mmCIF file of C-alpha atoms in Angstrom:
data_model
loop_
_atom_site.group_PDB
_atom_site.id
_atom_site.type_symbol
_atom_site.label_atom_id
_atom_site.label_comp_id
_atom_site.label_asym_id
_atom_site.label_seq_id
_atom_site.Cartn_x
_atom_site.Cartn_y
_atom_site.Cartn_z
ATOM 1 C CA UNK L 1 31.248 92.875 224.364
ATOM 2 C CA UNK L 2 33.916 95.171 225.721
ATOM 3 C CA UNK L 3 36.431 92.367 225.685
ATOM 4 C CA UNK L 4 35.526 91.468 222.094
ATOM 5 C CA UNK L 5 35.784 95.128 221.064
ATOM 6 C CA UNK L 6 39.145 95.422 222.827
ATOM 7 C CA UNK L 7 40.553 92.296 221.136
ATOM 8 C CA UNK L 8 39.236 93.393 217.763
ATOM 9 C CA UNK L 9 40.896 96.810 218.154
ATOM 10 C CA UNK L 10 44.242 95.231 219.045
ATOM 11 C CA UNK L 11 44.092 92.902 216.042
ATOM 12 C CA UNK L 12 43.191 95.842 213.777
ATOM 13 C CA UNK L 13 46.133 97.966 215.035
ATOM 14 C CA UNK L 14 48.516 95.006 214.717
ATOM 15 C CA UNK L 15 47.389 94.369 211.142
ATOM 16 C CA UNK L 16 47.991 98.010 210.189
ATOM 17 C CA UNK L 17 51.441 97.986 211.819
ATOM 18 C CA UNK L 18 52.355 94.744 210.044
ATOM 19 C CA UNK L 19 51.234 96.120 206.668
ATOM 20 C CA UNK L 20 53.263 99.320 207.161
ATOM 21 C CA UNK L 21 56.339 97.287 208.148
ATOM 22 C CA UNK L 22 56.004 95.175 205.011
ATOM 23 C CA UNK L 23 55.661 98.321 202.879
ATOM 24 C CA UNK L 24 58.830 99.754 204.503
ATOM 25 C CA UNK L 25 60.722 96.534 203.732
ATOM 26 C CA UNK L 26 59.557 96.542 200.126
ATOM 27 C CA UNK L 27 60.563 100.201 199.823
ATOM 28 C CA UNK L 28 64.070 99.326 201.078
ATOM 29 C CA UNK L 29 64.334 96.552 198.529
ATOM 30 C CA UNK L 30 63.357 98.971 195.761
ATOM 31 C CA UNK L 31 66.048 101.504 196.752
ATOM 32 C CA UNK L 32 69.035 101.315 194.421
ATOM 33 C CA UNK L 33 72.507 101.863 195.866
ATOM 34 C CA UNK L 34 74.346 104.911 194.593
ATOM 35 C CA UNK L 35 77.680 103.124 195.115
ATOM 36 C CA UNK L 36 79.363 102.298 191.800
ATOM 37 C CA UNK L 37 81.398 99.129 191.314
ATOM 38 C CA UNK L 38 84.938 99.422 189.909
ATOM 39 C CA UNK L 39 85.848 96.988 187.128
ATOM 40 C CA UNK L 40 88.824 94.961 188.356
ATOM 41 C CA UNK L 41 91.381 92.487 186.999
ATOM 42 C CA UNK L 42 91.477 93.772 183.427
ATOM 43 C CA UNK L 43 95.115 92.608 183.527
ATOM 44 C CA UNK L 44 96.789 90.257 185.998
ATOM 45 C CA UNK L 45 100.341 91.580 185.625
ATOM 46 C CA UNK L 46 101.772 95.097 185.829
ATOM 47 C CA UNK L 47 102.833 94.756 182.176
ATOM 48 C CA UNK L 48 101.021 93.349 179.162
ATOM 49 C CA UNK L 49 104.398 92.242 177.775
ATOM 50 C CA UNK L 50 106.640 95.309 177.383
ATOM 51 C CA UNK L 51 103.895 97.940 177.491
ATOM 52 C CA UNK L 52 102.622 98.723 180.979
ATOM 53 C CA UNK L 53 99.115 97.580 181.880
ATOM 54 C CA UNK L 54 96.647 99.654 183.901
ATOM 55 C CA UNK L 55 97.166 97.427 186.962
ATOM 56 C CA UNK L 56 98.917 99.026 189.958
ATOM 57 C CA UNK L 57 100.096 97.555 193.268
ATOM 58 C CA UNK L 58 97.805 98.294 196.179
ATOM 59 C CA UNK L 59 99.098 100.437 199.026
ATOM 60 C CA UNK L 60 101.923 98.718 200.889
ATOM 61 C CA UNK L 61 102.545 95.974 198.322
ATOM 62 C CA UNK L 62 106.122 95.418 197.166
ATOM 63 C CA UNK L 63 106.912 93.593 193.929
ATOM 64 C CA UNK L 64 110.231 92.016 192.984
ATOM 65 C CA UNK L 65 110.640 91.912 189.192
ATOM 66 C CA UNK L 66 113.105 89.694 187.332
ATOM 67 C CA UNK L 67 113.076 89.732 183.526
ATOM 68 C CA UNK L 68 115.180 88.024 180.860
ATOM 69 C CA UNK L 69 115.371 88.371 177.100
ATOM 70 C CA UNK L 70 117.570 85.753 175.492
ATOM 71 C CA UNK L 71 119.352 86.093 172.152
ATOM 72 C CA UNK L 72 117.885 85.764 168.670
ATOM 73 C CA UNK L 73 115.966 82.493 168.335
ATOM 74 C CA UNK L 74 116.348 82.514 164.553
ATOM 75 C CA UNK L 75 120.137 81.998 164.777
ATOM 76 C CA UNK L 76 119.480 78.414 165.834
ATOM 77 C CA UNK L 77 122.400 76.351 167.104
ATOM 78 C CA UNK L 78 124.869 79.152 166.408
ATOM 79 C CA UNK L 79 123.842 80.772 169.699
ATOM 80 C CA UNK L 80 121.939 77.742 171.025
ATOM 81 C CA UNK L 81 118.603 79.331 170.179
ATOM 82 C CA UNK L 82 119.431 82.496 172.104
ATOM 83 C CA UNK L 83 120.578 80.902 175.356
ATOM 84 C CA UNK L 84 124.208 81.945 174.797
ATOM 85 C CA UNK L 85 123.396 85.594 175.484
ATOM 86 C CA UNK L 86 120.690 87.424 177.382
ATOM 87 C CA UNK L 87 119.668 90.786 178.773
ATOM 88 C CA UNK L 88 118.584 90.852 182.398
ATOM 89 C CA UNK L 89 116.411 93.262 184.355
ATOM 90 C CA UNK L 90 116.105 93.220 188.147
ATOM 91 C CA UNK L 91 113.920 95.695 189.985
ATOM 92 C CA UNK L 92 111.463 96.514 192.713
ATOM 93 C CA UNK L 93 108.076 98.273 192.636
ATOM 94 C CA UNK L 94 106.343 99.713 195.710
ATOM 95 C CA UNK L 95 102.712 100.751 196.086
ATOM 96 C CA UNK L 96 102.981 104.107 197.866
ATOM 97 C CA UNK L 97 99.184 104.514 197.725
ATOM 98 C CA UNK L 98 96.373 102.702 195.937
ATOM 99 C CA UNK L 99 96.819 105.101 193.004
ATOM 100 C CA UNK L 100 100.615 105.619 192.955
ATOM 101 C CA UNK L 101 103.581 103.247 192.640
ATOM 102 C CA UNK L 102 107.326 103.840 192.344
ATOM 103 C CA UNK L 103 109.797 101.439 190.747
ATOM 104 C CA UNK L 104 113.551 101.152 190.293
ATOM 105 C CA UNK L 105 115.327 98.613 188.071
ATOM 106 C CA UNK L 106 118.762 97.847 186.721
ATOM 107 C CA UNK L 107 119.348 96.476 183.203
ATOM 108 C CA UNK L 108 122.428 94.737 181.803
ATOM 109 C CA UNK L 109 121.664 96.507 178.499
ATOM 110 C CA UNK L 110 123.903 99.609 178.540
ATOM 111 C CA UNK L 111 124.089 99.137 182.345
ATOM 112 C CA UNK L 112 120.909 101.193 182.525
ATOM 113 C CA UNK L 113 119.194 102.304 185.713
ATOM 114 C CA UNK L 114 115.487 102.999 185.222
ATOM 115 C CA UNK L 115 113.210 104.902 187.586
ATOM 116 C CA UNK L 116 109.479 104.511 186.952
ATOM 117 C CA UNK L 117 106.395 106.250 188.355
ATOM 118 C CA UNK L 118 102.888 104.945 187.725
ATOM 119 C CA UNK L 119 99.684 106.712 188.753
ATOM 120 C CA UNK L 120 95.976 106.088 188.270
ATOM 121 C CA UNK L 121 93.863 108.916 186.874
ATOM 122 C CA UNK L 122 90.469 107.203 186.555
ATOM 123 C CA UNK L 123 88.768 103.847 187.125
ATOM 124 C CA UNK L 124 86.444 101.976 184.815
ATOM 125 C CA UNK L 125 83.062 101.926 186.539
ATOM 126 C CA UNK L 126 80.501 99.229 185.767
ATOM 127 C CA UNK L 127 77.537 101.089 184.331
ATOM 128 C CA UNK L 128 79.481 104.355 184.505
ATOM 129 C CA UNK L 129 82.865 105.674 183.316
ATOM 130 C CA UNK L 130 83.896 103.375 180.429
ATOM 131 C CA UNK L 131 87.701 103.084 180.819
ATOM 132 C CA UNK L 132 90.600 102.981 183.257
ATOM 133 C CA UNK L 133 93.249 105.664 182.697
ATOM 134 C CA UNK L 134 96.794 105.412 184.059
ATOM 135 C CA UNK L 135 99.957 107.446 183.478
ATOM 136 C CA UNK L 136 103.469 106.008 183.462
ATOM 137 C CA UNK L 137 106.812 107.829 183.210
ATOM 138 C CA UNK L 138 110.386 106.589 183.234
ATOM 139 C CA UNK L 139 113.825 108.152 183.549
ATOM 140 C CA UNK L 140 116.796 106.119 182.262
ATOM 141 C CA UNK L 141 120.464 106.629 183.153
ATOM 142 C CA UNK L 142 122.970 104.960 180.820
ATOM 143 C CA UNK L 143 125.937 104.192 183.103
ATOM 144 C CA UNK L 144 127.884 102.371 180.363
ATOM 145 C CA UNK L 145 128.967 105.590 178.643
ATOM 146 C CA UNK L 146 132.478 106.796 179.493
ATOM 147 C CA UNK L 147 134.698 109.739 178.614
ATOM 148 C CA UNK L 148 137.230 107.542 176.851
ATOM 149 C CA UNK L 149 134.798 106.892 174.006
ATOM 150 C CA UNK L 150 132.851 110.145 174.508
ATOM 151 C CA UNK L 151 135.347 112.880 175.503
ATOM 152 C CA UNK L 152 132.623 115.565 175.572
ATOM 153 C CA UNK L 153 130.305 113.438 177.709
ATOM 154 C CA UNK L 154 128.067 115.330 180.128
ATOM 155 C CA UNK L 155 125.694 113.999 182.769
ATOM 156 C CA UNK L 156 122.645 114.973 180.705
ATOM 157 C CA UNK L 157 123.886 112.799 177.819
ATOM 158 C CA UNK L 158 123.259 109.688 179.918
ATOM 159 C CA UNK L 159 119.567 110.453 180.364
ATOM 160 C CA UNK L 160 116.524 109.317 178.375
ATOM 161 C CA UNK L 161 112.802 109.596 179.135
ATOM 162 C CA UNK L 162 109.573 107.875 178.242
ATOM 163 C CA UNK L 163 105.886 108.478 178.913
ATOM 164 C CA UNK L 164 102.857 106.238 178.449
ATOM 165 C CA UNK L 165 99.185 107.154 178.717
ATOM 166 C CA UNK L 166 97.390 103.863 179.316
ATOM 167 C CA UNK L 167 93.685 103.628 178.510
ATOM 168 C CA UNK L 168 92.106 100.209 179.044
ATOM 169 C CA UNK L 169 88.672 98.636 179.103
ATOM 170 C CA UNK L 170 87.641 95.281 180.503
ATOM 171 C CA UNK L 171 85.162 94.336 177.786
ATOM 172 C CA UNK L 172 84.162 90.911 179.117
ATOM 173 C CA UNK L 173 85.323 88.663 181.953
ATOM 174 C CA UNK L 174 87.759 87.084 179.497
ATOM 175 C CA UNK L 175 88.828 89.952 177.223
ATOM 176 C CA UNK L 176 90.521 93.293 177.969
ATOM 177 C CA UNK L 177 91.926 95.881 175.550
ATOM 178 C CA UNK L 178 94.341 98.774 176.019
ATOM 179 C CA UNK L 179 95.278 101.799 173.928
ATOM 180 C CA UNK L 180 98.572 103.501 174.803
ATOM 181 C CA UNK L 181 100.109 106.617 173.248
ATOM 182 C CA UNK L 182 103.867 106.397 173.955
ATOM 183 C CA UNK L 183 106.555 109.071 173.799
ATOM 184 C CA UNK L 184 110.323 108.525 174.086
ATOM 185 C CA UNK L 185 113.167 111.041 174.214
ATOM 186 C CA UNK L 186 116.942 110.527 174.174
ATOM 187 C CA UNK L 187 119.493 113.209 174.925
ATOM 188 C CA UNK L 188 122.216 111.161 173.205
ATOM 189 C CA UNK L 189 121.328 109.328 169.994
ATOM 190 C CA UNK L 190 122.693 108.274 166.604
ATOM 191 C CA UNK L 191 121.141 110.708 164.127
ATOM 192 C CA UNK L 192 121.818 108.361 161.198
ATOM 193 C CA UNK L 193 119.581 105.537 162.458
ATOM 194 C CA UNK L 194 117.350 106.845 165.246
ATOM 195 C CA UNK L 195 115.374 109.818 166.477
ATOM 196 C CA UNK L 196 115.810 111.990 169.535
ATOM 197 C CA UNK L 197 112.022 112.128 169.955
ATOM 198 C CA UNK L 198 109.656 109.357 168.946
ATOM 199 C CA UNK L 199 105.867 109.080 169.189
ATOM 200 C CA UNK L 200 104.203 105.677 169.032
ATOM 201 C CA UNK L 201 100.638 104.427 169.278
ATOM 202 C CA UNK L 202 100.522 101.220 171.260
ATOM 203 C CA UNK L 203 97.793 98.593 171.426
ATOM 204 C CA UNK L 204 97.518 95.674 173.810
ATOM 205 C CA UNK L 205 95.052 92.931 174.604
ATOM 206 C CA UNK L 206 94.605 90.077 177.058
ATOM 207 C CA UNK L 207 92.395 87.033 176.587
ATOM 208 C CA UNK L 208 91.767 84.808 179.590
ATOM 209 C CA UNK L 209 92.055 81.114 178.729
ATOM 210 C CA UNK L 210 91.430 79.781 182.243
ATOM 211 C CA UNK L 211 91.475 80.950 185.859
ATOM 212 C CA UNK L 212 95.284 81.172 185.913
ATOM 213 C CA UNK L 213 96.236 81.395 182.237
ATOM 214 C CA UNK L 214 95.896 84.161 179.651
ATOM 215 C CA UNK L 215 97.409 85.061 176.281
ATOM 216 C CA UNK L 216 98.605 88.628 175.610
ATOM 217 C CA UNK L 217 99.407 90.589 172.464
ATOM 218 C CA UNK L 218 100.838 94.087 172.014
ATOM 219 C CA UNK L 219 101.970 96.224 169.089
ATOM 220 C CA UNK L 220 103.156 99.824 168.692
ATOM 221 C CA UNK L 221 103.232 101.906 165.523
ATOM 222 C CA UNK L 222 106.116 104.382 165.195
ATOM 223 C CA UNK L 223 104.066 107.431 164.165
ATOM 224 C CA UNK L 224 106.917 109.958 163.892
ATOM 225 C CA UNK L 225 109.433 107.626 162.222
ATOM 226 C CA UNK L 226 109.722 107.039 158.508
ATOM 227 C CA UNK L 227 111.886 104.245 157.093
ATOM 228 C CA UNK L 228 112.624 106.285 154.004
ATOM 229 C CA UNK L 229 113.798 109.329 155.963
ATOM 230 C CA UNK L 230 116.599 107.580 157.825
ATOM 231 C CA UNK L 231 118.527 104.428 157.043
ATOM 232 C CA UNK L 232 116.922 103.001 160.164
ATOM 233 C CA UNK L 233 117.449 99.452 161.375
ATOM 234 C CA UNK L 234 114.606 99.693 163.867
ATOM 235 C CA UNK L 235 111.021 98.503 163.498
ATOM 236 C CA UNK L 236 107.611 98.636 165.139
ATOM 237 C CA UNK L 237 107.705 96.616 168.389
ATOM 238 C CA UNK L 238 105.525 93.495 168.401
ATOM 239 C CA UNK L 239 105.289 91.057 171.318
ATOM 240 C CA UNK L 240 103.239 87.965 172.144
ATOM 241 C CA UNK L 241 103.025 86.664 175.699
ATOM 242 C CA UNK L 242 101.493 84.084 177.981
ATOM 243 C CA UNK L 243 100.554 84.882 181.609
ATOM 244 C CA UNK L 244 100.737 82.095 184.183
ATOM 245 C CA UNK L 245 99.456 83.018 187.648
ATOM 246 C CA UNK L 246 100.816 80.767 190.392
ATOM 247 C CA UNK L 247 99.726 81.955 193.809
ATOM 248 C CA UNK L 248 101.995 84.773 194.944
ATOM 249 C CA UNK L 249 103.492 85.605 191.585
ATOM 250 C CA UNK L 250 102.739 86.050 187.895
ATOM 251 C CA UNK L 251 105.077 84.481 185.343
ATOM 252 C CA UNK L 252 104.994 85.872 181.796
ATOM 253 C CA UNK L 253 106.593 84.105 178.840
ATOM 254 C CA UNK L 254 107.171 86.472 175.915
ATOM 255 C CA UNK L 255 108.321 86.435 172.297
ATOM 256 C CA UNK L 256 109.356 89.877 171.053
ATOM 257 C CA UNK L 257 111.296 91.626 168.301
ATOM 258 C CA UNK L 258 112.993 93.720 171.001
ATOM 259 C CA UNK L 259 115.732 92.331 173.237
ATOM 260 C CA UNK L 260 116.056 95.481 175.352
ATOM 261 C CA UNK L 261 113.562 95.915 178.203
ATOM 262 C CA UNK L 262 113.981 99.556 179.285
ATOM 263 C CA UNK L 263 111.149 101.530 177.698
ATOM 264 C CA UNK L 264 113.184 104.014 175.663
ATOM 265 C CA UNK L 265 114.980 101.132 173.925
ATOM 266 C CA UNK L 266 112.189 98.535 173.795
ATOM 267 C CA UNK L 267 109.939 100.960 171.910
ATOM 268 C CA UNK L 268 112.481 102.983 169.920
ATOM 269 C CA UNK L 269 115.106 100.331 169.132
ATOM 270 C CA UNK L 270 113.337 97.096 168.199
ATOM 271 C CA UNK L 271 115.752 95.453 165.775
ATOM 272 C CA UNK L 272 113.902 92.271 164.894
ATOM 273 C CA UNK L 273 111.516 91.437 162.070
ATOM 274 C CA UNK L 274 108.935 88.763 162.769
ATOM 275 C CA UNK L 275 108.942 87.664 159.128
ATOM 276 C CA UNK L 276 112.693 86.991 159.087
ATOM 277 C CA UNK L 277 115.263 87.537 161.856
ATOM 278 C CA UNK L 278 115.291 88.970 165.333
ATOM 279 C CA UNK L 279 112.859 87.065 167.569
ATOM 280 C CA UNK L 280 113.751 87.125 171.251
ATOM 281 C CA UNK L 281 112.278 84.729 173.807
ATOM 282 C CA UNK L 282 112.181 85.701 177.468
ATOM 283 C CA UNK L 283 110.108 86.121 180.579
ATOM 284 C CA UNK L 284 108.890 88.590 183.207
ATOM 285 C CA UNK L 285 108.458 87.277 186.738
ATOM 286 C CA UNK L 286 106.644 89.316 189.401
ATOM 287 C CA UNK L 287 106.683 88.245 193.053
ATOM 288 C CA UNK L 288 104.525 90.232 195.464
ATOM 289 C CA UNK L 289 105.183 90.702 199.186
#
């Protein structure tokens, strides 16, 4: 009897312990993690086409950037569909931290040197904060200007600035959208055809066609420019692109109404009209190390 009572007691205690353990396990499964997941890969490249995307290099990454914009496609054989002349941009971009990158590039257009700083202000959180917010600022130095043509030239006359506030949302796995207020300022400008200060509202989108291929579109409205106010030859910038991801680099083919690639000129001095003349084919190539 004592042995039976002893065995029964042990089985009873074991059953209680097993039930409590199962309850603890179920409780752990019911606990929801407070950790929020960041939405990633809204854009594959650092630019949509000309407008910056909300993507930044991670800390320690270094990008080599080579960009071309050939001549006007609509001139046909006269300039061999733009291949007879081209603007070139060569630069490097370094991820100083996961939220800050610094870039320096040199453009054949006006022999411009461009310094860029890009910084993340907020991440899109799945089930939380709805958008990613990034700031981007550039400083341009026009080294082509000389005192022979500009006797009163001062150092400040070479300088131009631009700022972009980039607000993007990854809406689905295939589609991302970006809204970008843009501001440009030039210390030296032609007051008969352009503005010292210009405000634009930019829009960009990416649609993923496959794992390594996506189509991009961007447009910017010149909010503070009026065609009737100045005899301007410049228009709202519009660009269509195709992203091709090939391992260590992203290759972007673009068609734009702007041949210049530095921000103050690409946004303020787009000379082409998509309905007639001034379509420039080119590419952006990013290689990461």
